[in-house]
């Protein structure tokens, strides 16, 4: 029995003295392992009288269990201390920069275009495109321009030859659409247009336009206003108001220009966005669409105008210069 | 058009202040561009749209104010002007001179109307009255002399350009409006001499003395010594004025108005107003009768306006009575047909009104567009959104972004560039400058420009845009996807960390990843004919699934890279988007996922570098059969132990059988088949 107590005292003192979980693991093996000291003690059971054997065995096992419990308790203590030290040693400065990744992103005008496509697509307009190098007739004749209209001047329009121009507006899509499709129609496009203009902060010979139109039974100026209102609110915020003012474009009658106002931009001042109106019946009739049954609306919009208004871009030229210091600022644009 | 508000108040009595009048005109379609205080009066600057020439006069704008504002009243001057000052009891207008009908003749179809009056005992050296000088200055017109000032004032007020000739300088005391003969000449008031050929001219008995609707001639100009005038007030076809003005390179206030239309019925009104103003300053001037030739009188046919239909199209309710009142206020002759429609004769100053829809617009304008409610269209909803080829293009762009490329948008009009593609070019015949005379036929120059702008190195860019060329069949506009890659593949890393550089194979894999996002498979081959823009031995033609060439990939030719100051190791790729999609089957089919483990076997072999890897790869594939799930090249070595012209390649094979485990022996056997196939091609196992 002395042996058991002696071993227990020895083990207790060593476990209490252990200063790391690693030492404890060694002690566990030394005392409790398969060939540990307690196992050695049990081997002596053979030399004992038969009646003492069960009692001895039981005592050894109780002592083992006590030691096991003590080691576990001690281990938990040590472990928590060790983890604390480890955490302290492994402390990082979270304000240091992240590891660089290479990421791609879209151009600011692309991001604007994406948003326009989502909104008008969601309103049931289907996206289409027409060529930039366009036939004169789709750019002008088909759109009810009188012959000899000033916009046809070489000072205003880039001519490739007598029949082809660099389109001055994305409205060229209308004639192409009416040529092949019948109402009901809801169509839009976003594309590049060209005008023979001198370049400065607010003018460019190359810019981008949205053109959107629909033809159906009973389409009215109220539908135009409702659609533009919904579109403008989706683009600029829920509190956007819309205003029509009479204006003249050969391809719409009545023709208006539309402006928006929101407390978020320019203190609620009216800002003109583009032209709109009911599609001129001359155009629909030219393509054999019955204007007693059908009417339609159309509106246009400059793409550049949107980031210029929303983000304070004040030099149109920057859009096509591709300075990454400029472009990267718009990556988060929604 | 700029004018002081006092001129408007001469015609309209209203409580509205200048700002409110500006807003009213804006909402009537005559946009207020600016308002400023000049010499004690508010000066409005109004933008007039091109089909509303009638708005280029204070009188015309007054009419719009009266139509829009039911509170406003017309003044006596307005009412007198309406009837061409025909009854002006306080004016002494008894002609004391007489001129014959044939003092003027029209021998041209482009002259609608020509009227004139003679004046005698005029003091041409006198100044105009102070009030007129002030108003003209406010309108931005420099006062010069009484005759010039009154002419300008009447044009501003009534919109009718006038021209005063020194009657003593008119040969034969006669005006003929006729087409100029070839070689006739005229020096205009601005001192420019024009050689004429067929243009309509105002002529005296011998020679041209004025460009109709544009500018008078120098020889017959009024001077300080002038005492006898012949005042012209006429109307010309706007297309003719425009054509002549452009041919002669002239541009005046008069031509600006005629090009946009001037009321032909306002011709005599202007003569009378001129007379009135001159007599106010010089009561002793003698005046003649007015000679008036009006062959171009237009009889306007009545238009039928259905008021209910107007309400439908405008989306707001307008009654028949309201409609009638609005149109009458605009000077139209309106008859209620009693069936909900109106018969409307538009006035002579509104040639823009030619069909019912034009009247619908007038109703909307006067009733007020602010009263139109917002409604969303109902009824048919066709498919919307981005579909088909446009969706493919969007997804291609998104794939390029995911592959780590930054999108650029650049100019299509540009100068020539060493990276231009071959072939016939297209460009505007009237370029604004030589730097933008060509439409791009490749996106590589655009990418190179962007690379230069951003420092050249460590750039991974793309553009998806249209390029232009020309063939015997005509112009060709197609969509291209082009990529640029140079420098470190990752942004600057911390010191000592490995940062691989872009090379042919990095961009190649990017291109593969991008197109695989759209279920498109491509192959790369050495081109038969190399692209001179690229490194001759580091370029590939990209082939679609059906073997059609749809693109190019390679390293910039070092000569070009050096010339442009760009890194030697600059990689570019271009894909023709339509060809890429057209010639691909683009099928995606699910392969069942095997639960059985895969086995890997490696083969290393030495082979002549002249054998393309694709050949070896294909031989391995054939030799292994269906059990080859994947193979990849994991080492390339040349140097010590490898014969000159050879290299050593190591390929890993990943083998798997669905529903069964591979035994070692089976795997070795498959490997052996692959080795044999390689040996048959001349490879030596190592």
XYZ file of C-alpha atoms in Angstrom, chain B residues 89 258 304 416 446 560 566 585 597 613 618 675 683:
13
model
C -55.162 107.396 -87.810
C -35.254 83.017 -93.813
C -59.431 68.287 -89.319
C -2.896 55.498 -88.448
C -6.391 51.501 -78.815
C 6.977 47.873 -82.824
C 6.270 49.617 -74.650
C -21.546 24.043 -81.353
C -10.685 7.260 -57.154
C 2.877 19.647 -78.221
C -3.541 14.247 -79.164
C 4.486 5.805 -74.132
C 9.945 10.608 -78.610
